[in-house]
Amino acid sequence: MLLKLVMQSLDDDQALEIISIPLAGKSSIADYMVIASGRSSRQVTAMAQKLAERIKVATGHITRIEGLPSADWVLLDAGDIIVHLFRPEVRSFYNLERMWGFGDENDSPVLQSVVS
């Protein structure tokens, strides 16, 4: 349910290249990592704030947010889901998808768009 909420919220806010990476068996930090881009720092900030509010309304839990002052890379810790929001050039520099094993042409994250 939380993953669907996160994916839908980012899609509603016109995030770019939304992906979800299952972390089960790879890490104990969360069940999923979601990575998306915004066109500008302003959009990244707005997406992060709206997502945190939507999660609070839906679950009652407060989402921790890091990186809002510059909004080049904003991290949201929603418990079972870690969300990374980037400006495109910052995302390509850090390339988290590759770090988590999804950078080769034969690999791809499980979800690349909103779950219907």
GROMACS .gro file of N, CA and C in nm:
model
  348
    1MET      N    1   0.082  -0.119   0.000
    1MET     CA    2   0.000   0.000   0.000
    1MET      C    3   0.087   0.126   0.000
    2LEU      N    4   0.189   0.130   0.086
    2LEU     CA    5   0.275   0.247   0.094
    2LEU      C    6   0.352   0.268  -0.036
    3LEU      N    7   0.400   0.160  -0.097
    3LEU     CA    8   0.472   0.172  -0.224
    3LEU      C    9   0.382   0.232  -0.332
    4LYS      N   10   0.259   0.184  -0.338
    4LYS     CA   11   0.166   0.237  -0.437
    4LYS      C   12   0.139   0.386  -0.413
    5LEU      N   13   0.124   0.425  -0.288
    5LEU     CA   14   0.102   0.566  -0.253
    5LEU      C   15   0.221   0.651  -0.297
    6VAL      N   16   0.342   0.605  -0.270
    6VAL     CA   17   0.462   0.679  -0.307
    6VAL      C   18   0.470   0.693  -0.459
    7MET      N   19   0.452   0.582  -0.529
    7MET     CA   20   0.462   0.585  -0.675
    7MET      C   21   0.355   0.675  -0.736
    8GLN      N   22   0.233   0.668  -0.684
    8GLN     CA   23   0.124   0.750  -0.737
    8GLN      C   24   0.148   0.898  -0.708
    9SER      N   25   0.196   0.929  -0.589
    9SER     CA   26   0.224   1.067  -0.553
    9SER      C   27   0.329   1.128  -0.646
   10LEU      N   28   0.436   1.054  -0.670
   10LEU     CA   29   0.541   1.104  -0.758
   10LEU      C   30   0.491   1.120  -0.901
   11ASP      N   31   0.409   1.026  -0.946
   11ASP     CA   32   0.351   1.037  -1.079
   11ASP      C   33   0.259   1.159  -1.089
   12ASP      N   34   0.176   1.180  -0.988
   12ASP     CA   35   0.086   1.295  -0.985
   12ASP      C   36   0.163   1.427  -0.991
   13ASP      N   37   0.281   1.429  -0.930
   13ASP     CA   38   0.363   1.550  -0.927
   13ASP      C   39   0.460   1.558  -1.045
   14GLN      N   40   0.440   1.474  -1.143
   14GLN     CA   41   0.516   1.473  -1.269
   14GLN      C   42   0.665   1.449  -1.249
   15ALA      N   43   0.699   1.359  -1.159
   15ALA     CA   44   0.838   1.318  -1.143
   15ALA      C   45   0.882   1.246  -1.271
   16LEU      N   46   1.012   1.249  -1.296
   16LEU     CA   47   1.069   1.184  -1.413
   16LEU      C   48   1.137   1.054  -1.375
   17GLU      N   49   1.131   0.956  -1.463
   17GLU     CA   50   1.204   0.830  -1.446
   17GLU      C   51   1.188   0.770  -1.308
   18ILE      N   52   1.065   0.744  -1.269
   18ILE     CA   53   1.035   0.686  -1.139
   18ILE      C   54   1.065   0.536  -1.144
   19ILE      N   55   1.148   0.490  -1.052
   19ILE     CA   56   1.175   0.346  -1.044
   19ILE      C   57   1.165   0.300  -0.899
   20SER      N   58   1.138   0.174  -0.883
   20SER     CA   59   1.133   0.112  -0.751
   20SER      C   60   1.225  -0.009  -0.752
   21ILE      N   61   1.310  -0.018  -0.653
   21ILE     CA   62   1.405  -0.128  -0.642
   21ILE      C   63   1.373  -0.207  -0.516
   22PRO      N   64   1.339  -0.335  -0.529
   22PRO     CA   65   1.315  -0.416  -0.409
   22PRO      C   66   1.449  -0.441  -0.337
   23LEU      N   67   1.449  -0.423  -0.208
   23LEU     CA   68   1.571  -0.439  -0.129
   23LEU      C   69   1.571  -0.567  -0.046
   24ALA      N   70   1.463  -0.640  -0.047
   24ALA     CA   71   1.455  -0.763   0.031
   24ALA      C   72   1.570  -0.856  -0.009
   25GLY      N   73   1.644  -0.902   0.089
   25GLY     CA   74   1.756  -0.989   0.063
   25GLY      C   75   1.885  -0.916   0.028
   26LYS      N   76   1.876  -0.785   0.005
   26LYS     CA   77   1.995  -0.705  -0.027
   26LYS      C   78   2.034  -0.614   0.088
   27SER      N   79   1.934  -0.568   0.162
   27SER     CA   80   1.959  -0.473   0.270
   27SER      C   81   1.846  -0.480   0.371
   28SER      N   82   1.879  -0.447   0.495
   28SER     CA   83   1.776  -0.444   0.599
   28SER      C   84   1.726  -0.302   0.625
   29ILE      N   85   1.773  -0.204   0.547
   29ILE     CA   86   1.733  -0.065   0.572
   29ILE      C   87   1.589  -0.037   0.535
   30ALA      N   88   1.537  -0.110   0.436
   30ALA     CA   89   1.399  -0.088   0.391
   30ALA      C   90   1.359  -0.202   0.299
   31ASP      N   91   1.229  -0.209   0.268
   31ASP     CA   92   1.180  -0.309   0.174
   31ASP      C   93   1.198  -0.265   0.029
   32TYR      N   94   1.187  -0.133   0.006
   32TYR     CA   95   1.199  -0.078  -0.129
   32TYR      C   96   1.276   0.053  -0.125
   33MET      N   97   1.343   0.080  -0.236
   33MET     CA   98   1.402   0.211  -0.260
   33MET      C   99   1.336   0.266  -0.385
   34VAL      N  100   1.288   0.389  -0.377
   34VAL     CA  101   1.227   0.454  -0.492
   34VAL      C  102   1.318   0.569  -0.531
   35ILE      N  103   1.346   0.579  -0.661
   35ILE     CA  104   1.432   0.685  -0.713
   35ILE      C  105   1.354   0.757  -0.822
   36ALA      N  106   1.358   0.891  -0.817
   36ALA     CA  107   1.290   0.971  -0.919
   36ALA      C  108   1.363   1.104  -0.934
   37SER      N  109   1.333   1.172  -1.043
   37SER     CA  110   1.394   1.302  -1.070
   37SER      C  111   1.287   1.409  -1.083
   38GLY      N  112   1.328   1.531  -1.053
   38GLY     CA  113   1.246   1.648  -1.078
   38GLY      C  114   1.321   1.739  -1.173
   39ARG      N  115   1.250   1.824  -1.242
   39ARG     CA  116   1.313   1.911  -1.342
   39ARG      C  117   1.398   2.022  -1.282
   40SER      N  118   1.369   2.058  -1.157
   40SER     CA  119   1.440   2.168  -1.091
   40SER      C  120   1.442   2.143  -0.941
   41SER      N  121   1.523   2.222  -0.872
   41SER     CA  122   1.527   2.212  -0.725
   41SER      C  123   1.390   2.244  -0.666
   42ARG      N  124   1.322   2.339  -0.724
   42ARG     CA  125   1.189   2.377  -0.676
   42ARG      C  126   1.091   2.260  -0.687
   43GLN      N  127   1.094   2.188  -0.800
   43GLN     CA  128   1.005   2.074  -0.816
   43GLN      C  129   1.042   1.961  -0.720
   44VAL      N  130   1.172   1.937  -0.702
   44VAL     CA  131   1.216   1.833  -0.608
   44VAL      C  132   1.166   1.865  -0.467
   45THR      N  133   1.180   1.990  -0.427
   45THR     CA  134   1.132   2.032  -0.294
   45THR      C  135   0.982   2.010  -0.280
   46ALA      N  136   0.907   2.054  -0.381
   46ALA     CA  137   0.760   2.040  -0.376
   46ALA      C  138   0.719   1.894  -0.371
   47MET      N  139   0.782   1.810  -0.451
   47MET     CA  140   0.748   1.666  -0.451
   47MET      C  141   0.776   1.604  -0.315
   48ALA      N  142   0.890   1.638  -0.256
   48ALA     CA  143   0.926   1.582  -0.126
   48ALA      C  144   0.827   1.624  -0.018
   49GLN      N  145   0.793   1.750  -0.015
   49GLN     CA  146   0.700   1.800   0.087
   49GLN      C  147   0.561   1.740   0.070
   50LYS      N  148   0.513   1.732  -0.054
   50LYS     CA  149   0.380   1.673  -0.078
   50LYS      C  150   0.380   1.525  -0.043
   51LEU      N  151   0.486   1.454  -0.080
   51LEU     CA  152   0.492   1.312  -0.050
   51LEU      C  153   0.492   1.288   0.101
   52ALA      N  154   0.571   1.365   0.175
   52ALA     CA  155   0.575   1.350   0.321
   52ALA      C  156   0.437   1.376   0.381
   53GLU      N  157   0.366   1.477   0.331
   53GLU     CA  158   0.232   1.507   0.381
   53GLU      C  159   0.133   1.396   0.347
   54ARG      N  160   0.141   1.344   0.226
   54ARG     CA  161   0.050   1.235   0.186
   54ARG      C  162   0.074   1.109   0.269
   55ILE      N  163   0.199   1.080   0.299
   55ILE     CA  164   0.230   0.964   0.382
   55ILE      C  165   0.177   0.985   0.524
   56LYS      N  166   0.192   1.106   0.577
   56LYS     CA  167   0.141   1.135   0.711
   56LYS      C  168  -0.011   1.120   0.717
   57VAL      N  169  -0.080   1.170   0.616
   57VAL     CA  170  -0.227   1.159   0.613
   57VAL      C  171  -0.269   1.013   0.602
   58ALA      N  172  -0.202   0.936   0.518
   58ALA     CA  173  -0.241   0.797   0.495
   58ALA      C  174  -0.203   0.703   0.608
   59THR      N  175  -0.088   0.727   0.673
   59THR     CA  176  -0.038   0.632   0.772
   59THR      C  177  -0.029   0.687   0.914
   60GLY      N  178  -0.028   0.819   0.926
   60GLY     CA  179  -0.010   0.881   1.057
   60GLY      C  180   0.135   0.891   1.100
   61HIS      N  181   0.227   0.843   1.016
   61HIS     CA  182   0.370   0.847   1.049
   61HIS      C  183   0.436   0.968   0.986
   62ILE      N  184   0.530   1.025   1.058
   62ILE     CA  185   0.607   1.138   1.006
   62ILE      C  186   0.727   1.085   0.930
   63THR      N  187   0.745   1.134   0.808
   63THR     CA  188   0.856   1.094   0.723
   63THR      C  189   0.973   1.188   0.747
   64ARG      N  190   1.090   1.131   0.771
   64ARG     CA  191   1.210   1.214   0.789
   64ARG      C  192   1.262   1.256   0.652
   65ILE      N  193   1.301   1.383   0.641
   65ILE     CA  194   1.348   1.438   0.513
   65ILE      C  195   1.485   1.500   0.534
   66GLU      N  196   1.577   1.469   0.443
   66GLU     CA  197   1.711   1.528   0.443
   66GLU      C  198   1.737   1.590   0.307
   67GLY      N  199   1.804   1.704   0.303
   67GLY     CA  200   1.847   1.763   0.179
   67GLY      C  201   1.759   1.872   0.121
   68LEU      N  202   1.658   1.916   0.194
   68LEU     CA  203   1.567   2.018   0.140
   68LEU      C  204   1.633   2.154   0.114
   69PRO      N  205   1.729   2.199   0.194
   69PRO     CA  206   1.783   2.333   0.168
   69PRO      C  207   1.835   2.354   0.025
   70SER      N  208   1.910   2.258  -0.028
   70SER     CA  209   1.960   2.274  -0.165
   70SER      C  210   1.871   2.202  -0.266
   71ALA      N  211   1.806   2.094  -0.224
   71ALA     CA  212   1.715   2.014  -0.307
   71ALA      C  213   1.780   1.961  -0.433
   72ASP      N  214   1.911   1.937  -0.430
   72ASP     CA  215   1.976   1.867  -0.540
   72ASP      C  216   1.947   1.718  -0.528
   73TRP      N  217   1.951   1.670  -0.403
   73TRP     CA  218   1.924   1.530  -0.370
   73TRP      C  219   1.849   1.531  -0.237
   74VAL      N  220   1.724   1.491  -0.240
   74VAL     CA  221   1.642   1.486  -0.119
   74VAL      C  222   1.613   1.341  -0.087
   75LEU      N  223   1.634   1.303   0.038
   75LEU     CA  224   1.607   1.168   0.084
   75LEU      C  225   1.491   1.171   0.181
   76LEU      N  226   1.394   1.083   0.158
   76LEU     CA  227   1.281   1.068   0.249
   76LEU      C  228   1.285   0.927   0.307
   77ASP      N  229   1.282   0.918   0.438
   77ASP     CA  230   1.279   0.789   0.506
   77ASP      C  231   1.137   0.765   0.555
   78ALA      N  232   1.065   0.680   0.482
   78ALA     CA  233   0.927   0.648   0.517
   78ALA      C  234   0.917   0.512   0.585
   79GLY      N  235   1.024   0.470   0.650
   79GLY     CA  236   1.024   0.342   0.720
   79GLY      C  237   1.056   0.228   0.626
   80ASP      N  238   0.954   0.166   0.569
   80ASP     CA  239   0.973   0.052   0.480
   80ASP      C  240   1.018   0.093   0.340
   81ILE      N  241   1.013   0.223   0.312
   81ILE     CA  242   1.050   0.273   0.180
   81ILE      C  243   1.143   0.394   0.196
   82ILE      N  244   1.253   0.390   0.125
   82ILE     CA  245   1.346   0.503   0.119
   82ILE      C  246   1.327   0.566  -0.019
   83VAL      N  247   1.306   0.697  -0.023
   83VAL     CA  248   1.282   0.768  -0.148
   83VAL      C  249   1.396   0.867  -0.172
   84HIS      N  250   1.455   0.859  -0.290
   84HIS     CA  251   1.560   0.952  -0.332
   84HIS      C  252   1.502   1.036  -0.446
   85LEU      N  253   1.501   1.167  -0.428
   85LEU     CA  254   1.456   1.259  -0.532
   85LEU      C  255   1.574   1.346  -0.574
   86PHE      N  256   1.600   1.351  -0.703
   86PHE     CA  257   1.717   1.419  -0.756
   86PHE      C  258   1.681   1.520  -0.864
   87ARG      N  259   1.771   1.616  -0.884
   87ARG     CA  260   1.773   1.688  -1.010
   87ARG      C  261   1.844   1.594  -1.107
   88PRO      N  262   1.809   1.594  -1.237
   88PRO     CA  263   1.862   1.494  -1.331
   88PRO      C  264   2.015   1.481  -1.334
   89GLU      N  265   2.087   1.593  -1.335
   89GLU     CA  266   2.233   1.584  -1.345
   89GLU      C  267   2.295   1.527  -1.218
   90VAL      N  268   2.233   1.551  -1.105
   90VAL     CA  269   2.282   1.494  -0.979
   90VAL      C  270   2.254   1.345  -0.975
   91ARG      N  271   2.138   1.305  -1.023
   91ARG     CA  272   2.104   1.163  -1.029
   91ARG      C  273   2.202   1.087  -1.117
   92SER      N  274   2.235   1.141  -1.232
   92SER     CA  275   2.327   1.070  -1.321
   92SER      C  276   2.468   1.064  -1.261
   93PHE      N  277   2.507   1.166  -1.184
   93PHE     CA  278   2.638   1.165  -1.120
   93PHE      C  279   2.649   1.053  -1.016
   94TYR      N  280   2.549   1.042  -0.929
   94TYR     CA  281   2.554   0.941  -0.822
   94TYR      C  282   2.513   0.802  -0.869
   95ASN      N  283   2.425   0.793  -0.967
   95ASN     CA  284   2.386   0.667  -1.030
   95ASN      C  285   2.355   0.556  -0.929
   96LEU      N  286   2.262   0.582  -0.840
   96LEU     CA  287   2.225   0.484  -0.737
   96LEU      C  288   2.174   0.354  -0.796
   97GLU      N  289   2.107   0.363  -0.910
   97GLU     CA  290   2.055   0.241  -0.974
   97GLU      C  291   2.168   0.141  -0.997
   98ARG      N  292   2.280   0.188  -1.046
   98ARG     CA  293   2.394   0.100  -1.073
   98ARG      C  294   2.452   0.044  -0.942
   99MET      N  295   2.459   0.128  -0.839
   99MET     CA  296   2.513   0.083  -0.711
   99MET      C  297   2.431  -0.033  -0.655
  100TRP      N  298   2.301  -0.032  -0.679
  100TRP     CA  299   2.214  -0.137  -0.628
  100TRP      C  300   2.193  -0.249  -0.729
  101GLY      N  301   2.277  -0.252  -0.834
  101GLY     CA  302   2.276  -0.364  -0.928
  101GLY      C  303   2.180  -0.351  -1.042
  102PHE      N  304   2.140  -0.229  -1.078
  102PHE     CA  305   2.046  -0.211  -1.188
  102PHE      C  306   2.102  -0.117  -1.294
  103GLY      N  307   2.231  -0.129  -1.324
  103GLY     CA  308   2.291  -0.039  -1.421
  103GLY      C  309   2.324  -0.105  -1.553
  104ASP      N  310   2.322  -0.236  -1.558
  104ASP     CA  311   2.355  -0.306  -1.682
  104ASP      C  312   2.232  -0.320  -1.769
  105GLU      N  313   2.256  -0.339  -1.898
  105GLU     CA  314   2.142  -0.349  -1.990
  105GLU      C  315   2.054  -0.471  -1.963
  106ASN      N  316   2.107  -0.573  -1.898
  106ASN     CA  317   2.029  -0.693  -1.869
  106ASN      C  318   1.948  -0.681  -1.741
  107ASP      N  319   1.978  -0.581  -1.660
  107ASP     CA  320   1.908  -0.562  -1.533
  107ASP      C  321   1.815  -0.444  -1.544
  108SER      N  322   1.703  -0.453  -1.475
  108SER     CA  323   1.614  -0.337  -1.467
  108SER      C  324   1.535  -0.346  -1.337
  109PRO      N  325   1.501  -0.233  -1.280
  109PRO     CA  326   1.421  -0.235  -1.158
  109PRO      C  327   1.286  -0.299  -1.185
  110VAL      N  328   1.226  -0.348  -1.079
  110VAL     CA  329   1.098  -0.417  -1.094
  110VAL      C  330   0.990  -0.324  -1.148
  111LEU      N  331   0.982  -0.204  -1.096
  111LEU     CA  332   0.880  -0.110  -1.140
  111LEU      C  333   0.947   0.011  -1.204
  112GLN      N  334   0.900   0.049  -1.322
  112GLN     CA  335   0.956   0.167  -1.385
  112GLN      C  336   0.850   0.274  -1.404
  113SER      N  337   0.732   0.248  -1.363
  113SER     CA  338   0.626   0.348  -1.369
  113SER      C  339   0.527   0.318  -1.258
  114VAL      N  340   0.422   0.395  -1.253
  114VAL     CA  341   0.323   0.380  -1.147
  114VAL      C  342   0.254   0.245  -1.159
  115VAL      N  343   0.236   0.180  -1.045
  115VAL     CA  344   0.164   0.054  -1.040
  115VAL      C  345   0.016   0.082  -1.058
  116SER      N  346  -0.048   0.016  -1.151
  116SER     CA  347  -0.191   0.040  -1.178
  116SER      C  348  -0.279  -0.021  -1.071
   0.00000   0.00000   0.00000
